[in-house]
């Protein structure tokens, strides 16, 4: 067993949670229909940025050529987009056969059930094993030894396996010349064969992420950008993809942003899908500082101005450098004060804000409120 940890699974979980919060829909990812036309149409356009395993430029080009419309095609994509199949022409042959430009043929009628889903092409290691089992009577254990021998191209072992294969095929009435040709075909493709169980798992996750993007793009992209928030280049790429799809990206804001990228529910949108930039995506702003801002907002509501932030957010949990990064990122723009002015007065404002908190803790009124200011105590 090969257990792989994928952040994509967290991303799917987060997207599903956003869909639940915004649309009150429970999505069971294990029960998705695998024949969803909008999903395949999106992929066939090459619209696959952010889709697991399918977002590279080469893979998106292959999507446009292949135009997948079955889950088998999705599984095959993972196996086909590798140097061996691409350089050998196997990938091109698969595409041509799928679209009927090259006739699908089978080396023997018994092989049609094994090779039908891949249009007569041997792509997977498991197909090599099945062929040996069906045509030559191999047990699955013996077939696995054959697969290994073919993959490593050990001449001595291959000679032994050829004798065993041809003998087993003869016992089942297979023409010796046909059996020899099939053995050579298997040996040729075994060098490029991919583990189907791996490809199927990855292909299904690719389909799940594509389905989410096709049906709930804002929620999916928000979850994706949250997972990739430390990778600025990727976030910028996904922001451009959102804008191309008509999704507005709202800037980071101390009053409106959550920790993660977020999506307003439908009844709070102004007629356009949008995603709000997350606080965690601002460089050098840690989780403790973010929690301090959110705690202050939850306790006292939205901040009314910049000083209200300095007066209410716990200074022990956030420092000047964090504030500088937030100001530079535009998180304070909502208050209408120029960033340069905020940065110039930041140190003094933080001192006054901390003093106001100390005074409030000691039961004294805020200097600003005594002077008739609008900030909270």
GROMACS .gro file of N, CA and C in nm, residues 144-251:
model
  324
  144UNK      N    1   0.217  -1.101  -1.188
  144UNK     CA    2   0.292  -0.990  -1.131
  144UNK      C    3   0.442  -1.007  -1.153
  145UNK      N    4   0.489  -1.131  -1.148
  145UNK     CA    5   0.630  -1.157  -1.179
  145UNK      C    6   0.661  -1.123  -1.324
  146UNK      N    7   0.566  -1.155  -1.414
  146UNK     CA    8   0.583  -1.121  -1.555
  146UNK      C    9   0.589  -0.969  -1.572
  147UNK      N   10   0.501  -0.900  -1.503
  147UNK     CA   11   0.500  -0.753  -1.512
  147UNK      C   12   0.634  -0.694  -1.468
  148UNK      N   13   0.688  -0.745  -1.359
  148UNK     CA   14   0.817  -0.696  -1.309
  148UNK      C   15   0.928  -0.723  -1.409
  149UNK      N   16   0.927  -0.844  -1.465
  149UNK     CA   17   1.032  -0.881  -1.561
  149UNK      C   18   1.027  -0.790  -1.684
  150UNK      N   19   0.907  -0.764  -1.731
  150UNK     CA   20   0.893  -0.677  -1.848
  150UNK      C   21   0.935  -0.534  -1.817
  151UNK      N   22   0.899  -0.488  -1.699
  151UNK     CA   23   0.934  -0.351  -1.661
  151UNK      C   24   1.084  -0.332  -1.648
  152UNK      N   25   1.154  -0.436  -1.600
  152UNK     CA   26   1.300  -0.425  -1.581
  152UNK      C   27   1.379  -0.470  -1.704
  153UNK      N   28   1.309  -0.530  -1.800
  153UNK     CA   29   1.371  -0.573  -1.926
  153UNK      C   30   1.491  -0.667  -1.903
  154UNK      N   31   1.476  -0.761  -1.812
  154UNK     CA   32   1.582  -0.860  -1.789
  154UNK      C   33   1.570  -0.970  -1.894
  155UNK      N   34   1.668  -0.977  -1.982
  155UNK     CA   35   1.661  -1.067  -2.098
  155UNK      C   36   1.641  -1.212  -2.058
  156UNK      N   37   1.718  -1.258  -1.960
  156UNK     CA   38   1.710  -1.399  -1.919
  156UNK      C   39   1.571  -1.432  -1.864
  157UNK      N   40   1.520  -1.345  -1.779
  157UNK     CA   41   1.388  -1.368  -1.721
  157UNK      C   42   1.279  -1.356  -1.828
  158UNK      N   43   1.298  -1.265  -1.923
  158UNK     CA   44   1.201  -1.248  -2.031
  158UNK      C   45   1.194  -1.373  -2.118
  159UNK      N   46   1.309  -1.435  -2.142
  159UNK     CA   47   1.311  -1.558  -2.222
  159UNK      C   48   1.233  -1.669  -2.151
  160UNK      N   49   1.251  -1.677  -2.019
  160UNK     CA   50   1.177  -1.778  -1.943
  160UNK      C   51   1.026  -1.750  -1.949
  161UNK      N   52   0.990  -1.626  -1.933
  161UNK     CA   53   0.849  -1.589  -1.933
  161UNK      C   54   0.785  -1.612  -2.070
  162UNK      N   55   0.862  -1.589  -2.176
  162UNK     CA   56   0.808  -1.611  -2.312
  162UNK      C   57   0.769  -1.757  -2.330
  163UNK      N   58   0.855  -1.848  -2.284
  163UNK     CA   59   0.827  -1.992  -2.296
  163UNK      C   60   0.700  -2.026  -2.217
  164UNK      N   61   0.689  -1.973  -2.094
  164UNK     CA   62   0.572  -2.001  -2.010
  164UNK      C   63   0.446  -1.945  -2.075
  165UNK      N   64   0.454  -1.822  -2.126
  165UNK     CA   65   0.338  -1.756  -2.186
  165UNK      C   66   0.291  -1.830  -2.311
  166UNK      N   67   0.385  -1.863  -2.399
  166UNK     CA   68   0.347  -1.931  -2.523
  166UNK      C   69   0.291  -2.071  -2.495
  167UNK      N   70   0.348  -2.137  -2.393
  167UNK     CA   71   0.297  -2.269  -2.357
  167UNK      C   72   0.155  -2.261  -2.304
  168UNK      N   73   0.130  -2.165  -2.218
  168UNK     CA   74  -0.004  -2.147  -2.162
  168UNK      C   75  -0.105  -2.108  -2.269
  169UNK      N   76  -0.064  -2.023  -2.361
  169UNK     CA   77  -0.153  -1.980  -2.469
  169UNK      C   78  -0.186  -2.097  -2.560
  170UNK      N   79  -0.088  -2.183  -2.587
  170UNK     CA   80  -0.110  -2.299  -2.674
  170UNK      C   81  -0.212  -2.394  -2.613
  171UNK      N   82  -0.205  -2.411  -2.481
  171UNK     CA   83  -0.300  -2.497  -2.412
  171UNK      C   84  -0.443  -2.445  -2.425
  172UNK      N   85  -0.457  -2.315  -2.445
  172UNK     CA   86  -0.590  -2.253  -2.458
  172UNK      C   87  -0.629  -2.231  -2.603
  173UNK      N   88  -0.554  -2.293  -2.692
  173UNK     CA   89  -0.590  -2.289  -2.833
  173UNK      C   90  -0.559  -2.159  -2.904
  174UNK      N   91  -0.469  -2.079  -2.847
  174UNK     CA   92  -0.431  -1.952  -2.910
  174UNK      C   93  -0.324  -1.980  -3.015
  175UNK      N   94  -0.340  -1.925  -3.134
  175UNK     CA   95  -0.240  -1.942  -3.241
  175UNK      C   96  -0.103  -1.897  -3.191
  176UNK      N   97   0.003  -1.979  -3.209
  176UNK     CA   98   0.136  -1.946  -3.158
  176UNK      C   99   0.189  -1.812  -3.209
  177UNK      N  100   0.165  -1.783  -3.338
  177UNK     CA  101   0.213  -1.656  -3.394
  177UNK      C  102   0.140  -1.537  -3.329
  178UNK      N  103   0.009  -1.554  -3.308
  178UNK     CA  104  -0.069  -1.448  -3.243
  178UNK      C  105  -0.020  -1.429  -3.100
  179UNK      N  106   0.002  -1.540  -3.029
  179UNK     CA  107   0.049  -1.534  -2.890
  179UNK      C  108   0.185  -1.466  -2.882
  180UNK      N  109   0.274  -1.498  -2.974
  180UNK     CA  110   0.408  -1.436  -2.975
  180UNK      C  111   0.397  -1.286  -3.000
  181UNK      N  112   0.309  -1.249  -3.091
  181UNK     CA  113   0.290  -1.106  -3.120
  181UNK      C  114   0.235  -1.032  -3.000
  182UNK      N  115   0.142  -1.095  -2.928
  182UNK     CA  116   0.085  -1.031  -2.809
  182UNK      C  117   0.190  -1.017  -2.699
  183UNK      N  118   0.274  -1.120  -2.684
  183UNK     CA  119   0.380  -1.113  -2.584
  183UNK      C  120   0.474  -0.996  -2.614
  184UNK      N  121   0.511  -0.981  -2.742
  184UNK     CA  122   0.601  -0.871  -2.781
  184UNK      C  123   0.533  -0.736  -2.759
  185UNK      N  124   0.403  -0.731  -2.785
  185UNK     CA  125   0.327  -0.607  -2.764
  185UNK      C  126   0.325  -0.572  -2.616
  186UNK      N  127   0.302  -0.671  -2.533
  186UNK     CA  128   0.302  -0.649  -2.388
  186UNK      C  129   0.438  -0.599  -2.341
  187UNK      N  130   0.544  -0.661  -2.393
  187UNK     CA  131   0.679  -0.622  -2.353
  187UNK      C  132   0.708  -0.477  -2.392
  188UNK      N  133   0.657  -0.438  -2.509
  188UNK     CA  134   0.678  -0.301  -2.556
  188UNK      C  135   0.608  -0.201  -2.464
  189UNK      N  136   0.483  -0.229  -2.430
  189UNK     CA  137   0.406  -0.134  -2.351
  189UNK      C  138   0.436  -0.141  -2.203
  190UNK      N  139   0.492  -0.253  -2.158
  190UNK     CA  140   0.520  -0.268  -2.015
  190UNK      C  141   0.620  -0.162  -1.967
  191UNK      N  142   0.707  -0.118  -2.059
  191UNK     CA  143   0.806  -0.016  -2.022
  191UNK      C  144   0.738   0.115  -1.984
  192UNK      N  145   0.619   0.138  -2.043
  192UNK     CA  146   0.548   0.262  -2.016
  192UNK      C  147   0.427   0.241  -1.926
  193UNK      N  148   0.402   0.117  -1.888
  193UNK     CA  149   0.283   0.085  -1.811
  193UNK      C  150   0.280   0.157  -1.677
  194UNK      N  151   0.161   0.200  -1.639
  194UNK     CA  152   0.142   0.273  -1.515
  194UNK      C  153   0.051   0.192  -1.425
  195UNK      N  154   0.068   0.210  -1.295
  195UNK     CA  155  -0.014   0.138  -1.199
  195UNK      C  156  -0.156   0.195  -1.201
  196UNK      N  157  -0.253   0.116  -1.243
  196UNK     CA  158  -0.388   0.168  -1.260
  196UNK      C  159  -0.452   0.207  -1.128
  197UNK      N  160  -0.424   0.133  -1.022
  197UNK     CA  161  -0.485   0.167  -0.894
  197UNK      C  162  -0.442   0.307  -0.849
  198UNK      N  163  -0.317   0.341  -0.875
  198UNK     CA  164  -0.268   0.476  -0.845
  198UNK      C  165  -0.337   0.578  -0.938
  199UNK      N  166  -0.341   0.545  -1.065
  199UNK     CA  167  -0.400   0.635  -1.164
  199UNK      C  168  -0.548   0.656  -1.138
  200UNK      N  169  -0.617   0.551  -1.097
  200UNK     CA  170  -0.761   0.561  -1.070
  200UNK      C  171  -0.787   0.651  -0.950
  201UNK      N  172  -0.707   0.636  -0.845
  201UNK     CA  173  -0.725   0.720  -0.726
  201UNK      C  174  -0.701   0.867  -0.761
  202UNK      N  175  -0.593   0.893  -0.833
  202UNK     CA  176  -0.561   1.031  -0.871
  202UNK      C  177  -0.663   1.085  -0.971
  203UNK      N  178  -0.701   1.002  -1.066
  203UNK     CA  179  -0.798   1.046  -1.166
  203UNK      C  180  -0.932   1.081  -1.104
  204UNK      N  181  -0.972   1.007  -1.003
  204UNK     CA  182  -1.099   1.035  -0.937
  204UNK      C  183  -1.093   1.164  -0.857
  205UNK      N  184  -0.979   1.187  -0.789
  205UNK     CA  185  -0.963   1.314  -0.718
  205UNK      C  186  -0.960   1.430  -0.817
  206UNK      N  187  -0.897   1.410  -0.933
  206UNK     CA  188  -0.898   1.512  -1.038
  206UNK      C  189  -1.041   1.544  -1.078
  207UNK      N  190  -1.121   1.440  -1.095
  207UNK     CA  191  -1.261   1.460  -1.133
  207UNK      C  192  -1.337   1.535  -1.024
  208UNK      N  193  -1.314   1.499  -0.898
  208UNK     CA  194  -1.384   1.565  -0.787
  208UNK      C  195  -1.353   1.715  -0.786
  209UNK      N  196  -1.224   1.749  -0.801
  209UNK     CA  197  -1.189   1.892  -0.799
  209UNK      C  198  -1.246   1.964  -0.922
  210UNK      N  199  -1.247   1.896  -1.036
  210UNK     CA  200  -1.305   1.956  -1.157
  210UNK      C  201  -1.455   1.978  -1.139
  211UNK      N  202  -1.523   1.882  -1.078
  211UNK     CA  203  -1.668   1.895  -1.055
  211UNK      C  204  -1.697   2.016  -0.966
  212UNK      N  205  -1.619   2.032  -0.860
  212UNK     CA  206  -1.639   2.146  -0.771
  212UNK      C  207  -1.615   2.278  -0.843
  213UNK      N  208  -1.510   2.282  -0.925
  213UNK     CA  209  -1.482   2.405  -0.998
  213UNK      C  210  -1.593   2.435  -1.100
  214UNK      N  211  -1.645   2.332  -1.162
  214UNK     CA  212  -1.749   2.351  -1.264
  214UNK      C  213  -1.881   2.399  -1.202
  215UNK      N  214  -1.912   2.354  -1.080
  215UNK     CA  215  -2.043   2.383  -1.020
  215UNK      C  216  -2.041   2.490  -0.911
  216UNK      N  217  -1.929   2.502  -0.840
  216UNK     CA  218  -1.920   2.600  -0.732
  216UNK      C  219  -1.783   2.669  -0.740
  217UNK      N  220  -1.761   2.737  -0.850
  217UNK     CA  221  -1.628   2.793  -0.877
  217UNK      C  222  -1.581   2.890  -0.768
  218UNK      N  223  -1.662   2.988  -0.723
  218UNK     CA  224  -1.611   3.081  -0.621
  218UNK      C  225  -1.565   3.008  -0.494
  219UNK      N  226  -1.648   2.916  -0.446
  219UNK     CA  227  -1.613   2.843  -0.323
  219UNK      C  228  -1.489   2.757  -0.345
  220UNK      N  229  -1.483   2.692  -0.461
  220UNK     CA  230  -1.368   2.606  -0.488
  220UNK      C  231  -1.239   2.687  -0.497
  221UNK      N  232  -1.243   2.798  -0.570
  221UNK     CA  233  -1.123   2.879  -0.588
  221UNK      C  234  -1.080   2.943  -0.457
  222UNK      N  235  -1.176   2.980  -0.372
  222UNK     CA  236  -1.141   3.036  -0.241
  222UNK      C  237  -1.067   2.933  -0.156
  223UNK      N  238  -1.117   2.809  -0.156
  223UNK     CA  239  -1.051   2.702  -0.081
  223UNK      C  240  -0.912   2.675  -0.138
  224UNK      N  241  -0.902   2.678  -0.270
  224UNK     CA  242  -0.775   2.652  -0.337
  224UNK      C  243  -0.672   2.759  -0.301
  225UNK      N  244  -0.712   2.886  -0.308
  225UNK     CA  245  -0.617   2.994  -0.280
  225UNK      C  246  -0.577   2.997  -0.133
  226UNK      N  247  -0.666   2.952  -0.045
  226UNK     CA  248  -0.631   2.942   0.096
  226UNK      C  249  -0.521   2.839   0.117
  227UNK      N  250  -0.538   2.722   0.055
  227UNK     CA  251  -0.438   2.616   0.067
  227UNK      C  252  -0.304   2.662   0.010
  228UNK      N  253  -0.307   2.741  -0.098
  228UNK     CA  254  -0.185   2.784  -0.166
  228UNK      C  255  -0.142   2.925  -0.125
  229UNK      N  256  -0.195   2.976  -0.014
  229UNK     CA  257  -0.172   3.117   0.021
  229UNK      C  258  -0.025   3.152   0.042
  230UNK      N  259   0.059   3.054   0.073
  230UNK     CA  260   0.202   3.081   0.091
  230UNK      C  261   0.276   3.091  -0.042
  231UNK      N  262   0.212   3.048  -0.149
  231UNK     CA  263   0.274   3.050  -0.282
  231UNK      C  264   0.217   3.167  -0.363
  232UNK      N  265   0.284   3.281  -0.357
  232UNK     CA  266   0.232   3.402  -0.419
  232UNK      C  267   0.209   3.386  -0.568
  233UNK      N  268   0.301   3.320  -0.637
  233UNK     CA  269   0.287   3.303  -0.783
  233UNK      C  270   0.159   3.227  -0.817
  234UNK      N  271   0.133   3.121  -0.741
  234UNK     CA  272   0.011   3.044  -0.768
  234UNK      C  273  -0.114   3.124  -0.737
  235UNK      N  274  -0.111   3.197  -0.627
  235UNK     CA  275  -0.228   3.278  -0.591
  235UNK      C  276  -0.258   3.380  -0.701
  236UNK      N  277  -0.154   3.444  -0.753
  236UNK     CA  278  -0.173   3.541  -0.860
  236UNK      C  279  -0.231   3.476  -0.985
  237UNK      N  280  -0.184   3.355  -1.015
  237UNK     CA  281  -0.237   3.281  -1.130
  237UNK      C  282  -0.386   3.251  -1.112
  238UNK      N  283  -0.422   3.209  -0.990
  238UNK     CA  284  -0.563   3.175  -0.964
  238UNK      C  285  -0.651   3.300  -0.960
  239UNK      N  286  -0.596   3.411  -0.913
  239UNK     CA  287  -0.672   3.536  -0.915
  239UNK      C  288  -0.704   3.574  -1.060
  240UNK      N  289  -0.606   3.561  -1.147
  240UNK     CA  290  -0.629   3.592  -1.289
  240UNK      C  291  -0.733   3.499  -1.348
  241UNK      N  292  -0.729   3.372  -1.309
  241UNK     CA  293  -0.827   3.274  -1.358
  241UNK      C  294  -0.968   3.312  -1.312
  242UNK      N  295  -0.979   3.356  -1.186
  242UNK     CA  296  -1.109   3.399  -1.134
  242UNK      C  297  -1.161   3.519  -1.212
  243UNK      N  298  -1.076   3.615  -1.233
  243UNK     CA  299  -1.119   3.735  -1.305
  243UNK      C  300  -1.161   3.703  -1.447
  244UNK      N  301  -1.091   3.610  -1.510
  244UNK     CA  302  -1.129   3.569  -1.646
  244UNK      C  303  -1.267   3.505  -1.648
  245UNK      N  304  -1.305   3.445  -1.534
  245UNK     CA  305  -1.436   3.380  -1.524
  245UNK      C  306  -1.542   3.476  -1.470
  246UNK      N  307  -1.506   3.604  -1.452
  246UNK     CA  308  -1.603   3.702  -1.405
  246UNK      C  309  -1.620   3.708  -1.255
  247UNK      N  310  -1.526   3.651  -1.181
  247UNK     CA  311  -1.532   3.654  -1.035
  247UNK      C  312  -1.445   3.770  -0.985
  248UNK      N  313  -1.505   3.862  -0.910
  248UNK     CA  314  -1.430   3.975  -0.857
  248UNK      C  315  -1.350   3.932  -0.734
  249UNK      N  316  -1.227   3.980  -0.725
  249UNK     CA  317  -1.145   3.954  -0.606
  249UNK      C  318  -1.142   4.081  -0.523
  250UNK      N  319  -1.206   4.079  -0.406
  250UNK     CA  320  -1.208   4.195  -0.318
  250UNK      C  321  -1.082   4.195  -0.232
  251UNK      N  322  -1.026   4.314  -0.205
  251UNK     CA  323  -0.898   4.322  -0.133
  251UNK      C  324  -0.910   4.283   0.013
   0.00000   0.00000   0.00000
